[in-house]
Tab-separated table of C-alpha atoms in Angstrom:
chain	number	residue	atom	x	y	z
A	1	MET	CA	-16.971	7.719	2.440
A	2	THR	CA	-13.941	7.136	4.596
A	3	GLY	CA	-13.876	4.935	7.653
A	4	ASN	CA	-10.933	6.278	9.588
A	5	PRO	CA	-10.161	9.320	11.716
A	6	ARG	CA	-8.337	12.417	10.593
A	7	SER	CA	-5.093	13.445	12.224
A	8	ASN	CA	-4.263	16.952	13.336
A	9	ASP	CA	-0.583	16.213	13.829
A	10	SER	CA	1.692	18.575	11.917
A	11	GLY	CA	4.349	17.194	9.604
A	12	PRO	CA	4.514	13.819	7.881
A	13	LEU	CA	5.392	10.626	9.703
A	14	LEU	CA	6.819	9.221	6.461
A	15	SER	CA	8.314	11.064	3.486
A	16	VAL	CA	9.451	9.224	0.361
A	17	GLU	CA	11.608	11.216	-2.066
A	18	GLY	CA	12.511	10.074	-5.570
A	19	LEU	CA	12.452	6.380	-4.672
A	20	LYS	CA	13.621	3.977	-7.372
A	21	GLN	CA	13.723	0.187	-7.368
A	22	TYR	CA	15.391	-1.305	-10.441
A	23	TYR	CA	16.154	-4.964	-11.096
A	24	PRO	CA	18.917	-5.861	-13.594
A	25	VAL	CA	18.005	-7.878	-16.680
A	26	ARG	CA	20.769	-10.163	-17.899
A	27	GLY	CA	21.120	-11.941	-21.192
A	28	GLY	CA	23.406	-12.753	-24.069
A	29	ILE	CA	26.149	-15.332	-24.235
A	30	LEU	CA	28.068	-13.942	-21.256
A	31	GLY	CA	24.980	-13.178	-19.176
A	32	GLY	CA	25.788	-9.496	-18.966
A	33	LYS	CA	23.377	-6.755	-17.971
A	34	ILE	CA	21.184	-5.679	-20.894
A	35	GLY	CA	18.716	-3.453	-19.096
A	36	ASP	CA	16.640	-2.835	-15.971
A	37	VAL	CA	13.133	-3.629	-14.820
A	38	ARG	CA	11.983	-0.244	-13.517
A	39	ALA	CA	9.562	-1.514	-10.895
A	40	VAL	CA	9.529	1.816	-9.017
A	41	ASP	CA	10.729	4.803	-10.992
A	42	GLY	CA	11.119	7.990	-8.972
A	43	VAL	CA	8.175	7.986	-6.548
A	44	THR	CA	7.607	10.838	-4.081
A	45	PHE	CA	4.871	11.068	-1.440
A	46	SER	CA	4.295	11.635	2.282
A	47	VAL	CA	1.918	10.285	4.931
A	48	GLU	CA	0.948	12.036	8.155
A	49	GLN	CA	0.481	10.327	11.530
A	50	GLY	CA	-2.921	8.678	11.864
A	51	GLN	CA	-3.697	8.898	8.138
A	52	THR	CA	-4.166	6.229	5.478
A	53	LEU	CA	-2.587	6.468	2.043
A	54	GLY	CA	-4.263	4.180	-0.476
A	55	LEU	CA	-1.866	2.983	-3.189
A	56	VAL	CA	-3.770	1.809	-6.265
A	57	GLY	CA	-2.878	0.386	-9.660
A	58	GLU	CA	-3.010	-2.602	-11.955
A	59	SER	CA	-1.038	-5.750	-11.241
A	60	GLY	CA	2.604	-5.149	-12.099
A	61	CYS	CA	2.520	-1.370	-11.589
A	62	GLY	CA	5.048	-1.578	-8.732
A	63	LYS	CA	2.863	-0.846	-5.721
A	64	SER	CA	3.885	-3.939	-3.711
A	65	THR	CA	7.536	-3.378	-4.595
A	66	LEU	CA	7.170	0.197	-3.366
A	67	GLY	CA	5.817	-1.060	-0.038
A	68	ARG	CA	8.735	-3.452	0.402
A	69	ALA	CA	11.255	-0.756	-0.521
A	70	VAL	CA	9.747	1.683	1.995
A	71	MET	CA	10.196	-0.963	4.679
A	72	ARG	CA	13.723	-1.774	3.477
A	73	LEU	CA	12.834	-5.399	2.866
A	74	GLU	CA	14.726	-4.621	-0.338
A	75	ASP	CA	17.507	-2.076	-0.732
A	76	PRO	CA	16.246	0.721	-3.010
A	77	THR	CA	18.272	1.672	-6.060
A	78	ALA	CA	17.979	5.395	-5.329
A	79	GLY	CA	15.996	7.905	-3.300
A	80	ARG	CA	15.265	8.548	0.355
A	81	VAL	CA	12.745	7.119	2.835
A	82	LEU	CA	12.448	9.493	5.784
A	83	PHE	CA	10.659	8.068	8.816
A	84	GLN	CA	10.358	10.704	11.540
A	85	GLY	CA	13.317	12.449	9.913
A	86	GLU	CA	15.586	9.359	9.743
A	87	ASP	CA	16.601	8.055	6.322
A	88	LEU	CA	15.755	4.348	6.294
A	89	ALA	CA	17.027	3.873	2.738
A	90	ASN	CA	20.584	4.517	3.904
A	91	ALA	CA	20.317	3.357	7.536
A	92	SER	CA	22.881	0.964	9.002
A	93	GLY	CA	21.941	-2.475	10.311
A	94	PRO	CA	21.491	-1.495	13.986
A	95	GLU	CA	19.524	1.645	13.082
A	96	LEU	CA	17.255	-0.322	10.770
A	97	PHE	CA	16.703	-3.027	13.388
A	98	ARG	CA	15.630	-0.393	15.900
A	99	ARG	CA	13.180	1.117	13.428
A	100	ARG	CA	11.652	-2.277	12.635
A	101	ARG	CA	9.579	-1.880	15.790
A	102	ASP	CA	7.850	1.160	14.304
A	103	ILE	CA	7.143	-0.179	10.801
A	104	GLN	CA	5.364	-3.489	10.255
A	105	ILE	CA	3.681	-5.197	7.309
A	106	ILE	CA	0.538	-7.254	6.695
A	107	PHE	CA	1.096	-9.593	3.749
A	108	GLN	CA	-1.366	-10.364	0.983
A	109	ASP	CA	-1.643	-14.141	1.280
A	110	PRO	CA	-2.869	-15.307	4.696
A	111	TYR	CA	-1.937	-18.891	3.780
A	112	SER	CA	1.739	-18.525	2.803
A	113	SER	CA	2.628	-15.666	5.197
A	114	LEU	CA	2.298	-17.853	8.332
A	115	ASN	CA	4.826	-20.577	9.177
A	116	PRO	CA	2.889	-23.886	9.115
A	117	ARG	CA	5.308	-25.423	11.658
A	118	MET	CA	4.620	-22.766	14.311
A	119	THR	CA	1.579	-22.405	16.519
A	120	VAL	CA	-0.407	-19.188	16.549
A	121	GLY	CA	1.087	-18.289	19.910
A	122	GLU	CA	4.626	-18.756	18.582
A	123	ILE	CA	3.880	-16.741	15.431
A	124	VAL	CA	2.503	-13.718	17.281
A	125	ARG	CA	5.150	-13.941	19.996
A	126	GLU	CA	8.104	-14.168	17.599
A	127	PRO	CA	8.555	-10.369	17.107
A	128	LEU	CA	8.688	-9.935	20.885
A	129	LEU	CA	11.401	-12.590	21.130
A	130	VAL	CA	13.450	-11.093	18.300
A	131	HIS	CA	13.378	-7.630	19.885
A	132	ARG	CA	13.714	-8.997	23.438
A	133	MET	CA	10.678	-7.203	24.754
A	134	GLY	CA	9.358	-8.347	28.145
A	135	THR	CA	9.585	-11.559	30.126
A	136	LYS	CA	8.049	-14.803	28.912
A	137	LYS	CA	5.019	-14.246	31.135
A	138	GLU	CA	4.551	-10.717	29.813
A	139	GLN	CA	4.958	-11.898	26.236
A	140	VAL	CA	2.337	-14.643	26.595
A	141	LYS	CA	-0.086	-12.170	28.165
A	142	LYS	CA	0.464	-9.720	25.323
A	143	VAL	CA	-0.125	-12.461	22.746
A	144	ARG	CA	-3.448	-13.325	24.420
A	145	ASP	CA	-4.415	-9.660	24.482
A	146	LEU	CA	-3.525	-9.227	20.815
A	147	LEU	CA	-5.566	-12.252	19.786
A	148	ALA	CA	-8.529	-10.858	21.722
A	149	THR	CA	-8.014	-7.486	20.028
A	150	VAL	CA	-8.341	-9.013	16.558
A	151	GLY	CA	-11.349	-11.131	17.498
A	152	LEU	CA	-9.702	-14.454	18.365
A	153	THR	CA	-9.528	-16.277	21.693
A	154	GLY	CA	-6.665	-17.328	23.930
A	155	GLU	CA	-7.663	-20.971	23.462
A	156	MET	CA	-6.317	-20.731	19.908
A	157	LEU	CA	-2.722	-20.206	21.073
A	158	ASP	CA	-1.690	-23.815	20.544
A	159	ARG	CA	-3.368	-24.319	17.185
A	160	TYR	CA	-1.574	-24.317	13.852
A	161	PRO	CA	-2.378	-22.088	10.835
A	162	HIS	CA	-3.985	-24.894	8.822
A	163	GLU	CA	-6.731	-25.112	11.462
A	164	PHE	CA	-8.011	-21.608	10.633
A	165	SER	CA	-10.020	-20.035	7.832
A	166	GLY	CA	-8.552	-17.391	5.529
A	167	GLY	CA	-10.149	-14.540	7.474
A	168	GLN	CA	-8.868	-15.908	10.786
A	169	ARG	CA	-5.368	-16.294	9.364
A	170	GLN	CA	-5.356	-12.689	8.247
A	171	ARG	CA	-6.414	-11.662	11.756
A	172	ILE	CA	-3.399	-13.596	13.045
A	173	GLY	CA	-1.220	-11.696	10.583
A	174	ILE	CA	-2.656	-8.416	11.874
A	175	ALA	CA	-1.989	-9.466	15.484
A	176	ARG	CA	1.619	-10.267	14.578
A	177	ALA	CA	2.010	-6.865	12.886
A	178	LEU	CA	0.734	-5.126	16.046
A	179	ALA	CA	2.954	-7.062	18.470
A	180	LEU	CA	5.637	-4.353	18.610
A	181	ASP	CA	3.135	-1.451	18.796
A	182	PRO	CA	4.172	0.037	15.444
A	183	LYS	CA	3.413	3.540	14.219
A	184	LEU	CA	3.218	2.633	10.514
A	185	VAL	CA	1.633	-0.497	9.034
A	186	ILE	CA	2.047	-1.353	5.356
A	187	ALA	CA	-0.954	-3.449	4.305
A	188	ASP	CA	-0.166	-5.217	1.018
A	189	GLU	CA	-3.484	-6.313	-0.502
A	190	PRO	CA	-4.648	-7.572	2.923
A	191	VAL	CA	-8.184	-8.516	1.832
A	192	SER	CA	-7.773	-9.512	-1.827
A	193	ALA	CA	-7.596	-13.249	-1.010
A	194	LEU	CA	-10.705	-13.174	1.194
A	195	ASP	CA	-14.426	-13.562	0.528
A	196	VAL	CA	-16.362	-10.302	0.242
A	197	SER	CA	-18.165	-10.748	3.573
A	198	VAL	CA	-14.864	-11.482	5.324
A	199	GLN	CA	-13.231	-8.513	3.586
A	200	SER	CA	-15.645	-6.115	5.284
A	201	GLN	CA	-14.919	-7.647	8.690
A	202	VAL	CA	-11.153	-7.290	8.260
A	203	LEU	CA	-11.486	-3.725	6.931
A	204	ASN	CA	-13.675	-2.695	9.855
A	205	LEU	CA	-11.154	-4.280	12.225
A	206	MET	CA	-8.333	-2.259	10.654
A	207	VAL	CA	-10.348	0.957	10.953
A	208	LYS	CA	-11.110	0.194	14.597
A	209	LEU	CA	-7.448	-0.520	15.372
A	210	GLN	CA	-6.396	2.703	13.679
A	211	ARG	CA	-8.743	4.722	15.854
A	212	GLU	CA	-7.661	2.981	19.041
A	213	ARG	CA	-3.911	3.020	18.364
A	214	ASN	CA	-3.486	6.092	16.132
A	215	LEU	CA	-1.951	3.875	13.441
A	216	THR	CA	-0.762	5.123	10.078
A	217	TYR	CA	-1.476	2.896	7.081
A	218	ILE	CA	-0.134	2.511	3.582
A	219	PHE	CA	-2.947	0.438	2.106
A	220	ILE	CA	-1.982	-1.253	-1.158
A	221	SER	CA	-4.794	-2.565	-3.342
A	222	HIS	CA	-6.097	-2.869	-6.888
A	223	ASP	CA	-9.705	-2.538	-5.626
A	224	LEU	CA	-10.730	1.117	-5.678
A	225	SER	CA	-13.962	0.512	-3.774
A	226	VAL	CA	-11.973	-0.923	-0.857
A	227	VAL	CA	-9.455	1.921	-0.990
A	228	GLU	CA	-12.255	4.510	-1.068
A	229	TYR	CA	-13.614	3.185	2.228
A	230	ILE	CA	-10.436	3.099	4.249
A	231	SER	CA	-8.219	5.858	2.793
A	232	ASP	CA	-7.746	9.575	3.424
A	233	THR	CA	-5.490	10.094	0.406
A	234	ILE	CA	-5.161	8.028	-2.768
A	235	ALA	CA	-2.117	7.694	-5.026
A	236	ILE	CA	-2.640	6.136	-8.456
A	237	MET	CA	0.374	4.215	-9.808
A	238	TYR	CA	1.082	3.301	-13.397
A	239	LEU	CA	4.255	1.551	-14.566
A	240	GLY	CA	6.303	2.471	-11.501
A	241	ARG	CA	5.200	6.097	-11.197
A	242	ILE	CA	2.449	7.994	-9.407
A	243	VAL	CA	0.248	9.680	-12.035
A	244	GLU	CA	-2.296	11.271	-9.685
A	245	LYS	CA	-2.571	11.845	-5.955
A	246	GLY	CA	-5.130	13.602	-3.792
A	247	PRO	CA	-7.830	13.415	-1.105
A	248	VAL	CA	-10.129	10.441	-1.548
A	249	ASP	CA	-13.268	12.545	-2.093
A	250	ARG	CA	-11.569	14.718	-4.726
A	251	ILE	CA	-10.158	11.721	-6.605
A	252	PHE	CA	-13.564	10.034	-6.849
A	253	GLU	CA	-15.587	13.176	-7.533
A	254	ARG	CA	-13.191	14.868	-9.986
A	255	PRO	CA	-10.550	12.416	-11.239
A	256	ALA	CA	-8.121	14.190	-13.546
A	257	HIS	CA	-5.893	11.569	-15.160
A	258	PRO	CA	-7.487	9.402	-17.886
A	259	TYR	CA	-6.082	6.300	-16.211
A	260	THR	CA	-7.713	7.241	-12.904
A	261	ARG	CA	-11.032	7.828	-14.657
A	262	ALA	CA	-10.781	4.453	-16.382
A	263	LEU	CA	-10.139	2.686	-13.070
A	264	ILE	CA	-13.067	4.410	-11.365
A	265	ARG	CA	-15.499	3.722	-14.205
A	266	ALA	CA	-14.436	0.064	-14.188
A	267	ILE	CA	-15.755	-0.394	-10.625
A	268	PRO	CA	-18.813	-2.709	-10.842
A	269	GLU	CA	-22.083	-0.823	-10.319
A	270	PRO	CA	-25.035	-2.985	-9.192
A	271	ASP	CA	-27.609	-0.355	-10.234
A	272	PRO	CA	-27.910	-0.368	-14.068
A	273	SER	CA	-29.271	3.185	-14.095
A	274	ARG	CA	-26.058	4.477	-12.476
A	275	ARG	CA	-23.577	2.669	-14.690
A	276	LYS	CA	-21.139	4.779	-16.678
A	277	ASP	CA	-19.466	4.112	-19.988
A	278	ALA	CA	-15.896	3.004	-19.428
A	279	VAL	CA	-13.072	5.151	-20.774
A	280	PRO	CA	-11.549	3.199	-23.679
A	281	LEU	CA	-8.010	2.034	-23.035
A	282	GLN	CA	-6.069	0.681	-25.972
A	283	GLY	CA	-3.696	-2.263	-25.751
A	284	GLU	CA	-1.718	-3.657	-22.829
A	285	ALA	CA	0.504	-1.964	-20.273
A	286	PRO	CA	4.053	-1.499	-21.663
A	287	SER	CA	6.962	-3.501	-20.326
A	288	PRO	CA	8.799	-1.960	-17.349
A	289	VAL	CA	12.028	-3.105	-19.016
A	290	SER	CA	11.508	-0.729	-21.948
A	291	PRO	CA	8.890	1.854	-20.967
A	292	PRO	CA	7.775	4.263	-23.715
A	293	PRO	CA	9.302	7.748	-23.819
A	294	GLY	CA	7.456	10.646	-22.236
A	295	CYS	CA	4.308	9.757	-20.320
A	296	ALA	CA	4.261	5.971	-19.926
A	297	PHE	CA	0.481	5.956	-20.329
A	298	HIS	CA	0.373	7.718	-23.703
A	299	PRO	CA	0.207	4.530	-25.883
A	300	ARG	CA	-3.136	3.650	-24.214
A	301	CYS	CA	-4.488	7.151	-23.683
A	302	PRO	CA	-7.316	8.403	-25.946
A	303	PHE	CA	-6.304	12.022	-25.266
A	304	ALA	CA	-2.531	11.838	-25.804
A	305	ILE	CA	-0.890	14.871	-27.406
A	306	GLU	CA	2.592	15.275	-28.852
A	307	GLU	CA	3.942	16.567	-25.538
A	308	CYS	CA	2.849	13.323	-23.852
A	309	ARG	CA	5.031	11.344	-26.266
A	310	SER	CA	8.210	13.306	-25.621
A	311	ALA	CA	8.293	14.815	-22.106
A	312	VAL	CA	8.178	12.874	-18.832
A	313	PRO	CA	5.387	14.473	-16.737
A	314	SER	CA	5.800	15.461	-13.109
A	315	LEU	CA	3.106	15.832	-10.479
A	316	GLU	CA	1.820	19.404	-10.309
A	317	PRO	CA	-1.026	20.994	-8.283
A	318	LEU	CA	-4.375	20.827	-10.086
A	319	GLY	CA	-5.901	23.847	-8.371
A	320	GLY	CA	-7.136	24.439	-4.848
A	321	THR	CA	-5.262	23.786	-1.631
A	322	ASP	CA	-6.375	20.202	-0.938
A	323	GLY	CA	-3.200	18.560	-2.264
A	324	HIS	CA	-4.743	17.205	-5.484
A	325	ARG	CA	-1.816	16.660	-7.884
A	326	GLY	CA	-1.495	15.122	-11.319
A	327	ALA	CA	0.832	14.816	-14.300
A	328	GLU	CA	1.627	18.205	-15.833
A	329	HIS	CA	0.213	17.239	-19.270
A	330	LEU	CA	-3.276	16.871	-17.809
A	331	ALA	CA	-4.443	20.316	-18.968
A	332	ALA	CA	-4.869	18.973	-22.490
A	333	CYS	CA	-6.721	15.888	-21.271
A	334	ILE	CA	-9.094	17.940	-19.141
A	335	ARG	CA	-9.916	20.300	-22.009
A	336	LYS	CA	-10.845	17.380	-24.234
A	337	ASP	CA	-12.895	15.514	-21.644
A	338	GLU	CA	-14.342	17.809	-18.964
A	339	ILE	CA	-14.368	16.294	-15.474
C-alpha cells in the first residue's frame, strides 16, 4: 500500500548518473593515501515530479551519503546530478545557491538538527533571511503559516527546541524544509528516532504535504515497512551500489535479489501463521575500503555462482515494462530459488 499520489508529469525531475563518493584513507609513516572508502560507488537513478523514491539498506550502505551528495552538501567524486536538466554536481557557487531553494533536506535526528540557541521562529525563518525572500512582516506570517501546516501553533514561535518533544521537533524540521517552497525534499531517516505512534503521525503529515504541494521525496530509511507505505519506487542499496530497483508493489510481491528478499523476510510479522523463514545471510558486510571483487554481496549470498565472484553486475530489466531492474547475475539466483 502506498500513501502518496502518482504523478503524470513526463520526464524526471532528478536524474543521477554514475554518482561516486569516495573518501581517502591515509596511513603509514608519512600519512599518505593508501586507499578509498567507497561510500557511493557508481549509482544511477531518476525520480519524477510528485513521486517518492525509497532508498533502503543496512547501516553503512551509503544511502545517507548519497542523499548529501545529491544535494551537494558534499562534492561528489564523480558522476552527474541533473535537476531539471542542470548539473548540480558541477554547478558554480551562485548556481548552486539559486538551486538550494528547490532542494531541501529533513535530517534524521530532531534533537541535534535544530540550533538550541535559536527560537522556533528564528529557525524556520532563517532560510527566508538567507535567500532574502519577503519583508520581515511577510516572513513572520509565513513562519506562522508553516507551523500551522505541520500541526503546531503560532504561540510556539518564541520557544526553544528543548521545550518540544521529538515528534514536535521533527515537525519543526519539516516546516524549515518547506520554508522556501522546494520541489524536492530529501528525507534522511526522518522517523527512525521517533516512537512508533509518532512515526505514523509524521509519515501521514509528509503524505498530506506531498499531495498539497506536489512535492518529490527521496525517502531514506532502513525500515522497509515505512518505505512500503510512503514510496512509489524502491531502490535497494548494498555497499554503495543499487542492487535492485522497481515499483513498490513489484519489489514486495516479487523481490528478485537475495539481499532484497532477506530484508523483506526480516520485517517483523505479528501474526505467527504468516511468518516466513528468513533467507540465510552469512557473515558481515564487507568493508567499503576493500570491497570484494565482482558482486559485493557474493560472500554472503547462498546462491552465488562463479560469475558473481568475478564480474561486477549492472542493473538490467527483469521483464515487463514497470521499470523493475536488478543485477544481471540474478537469473541464476532466480532459477535456484523461485520468486
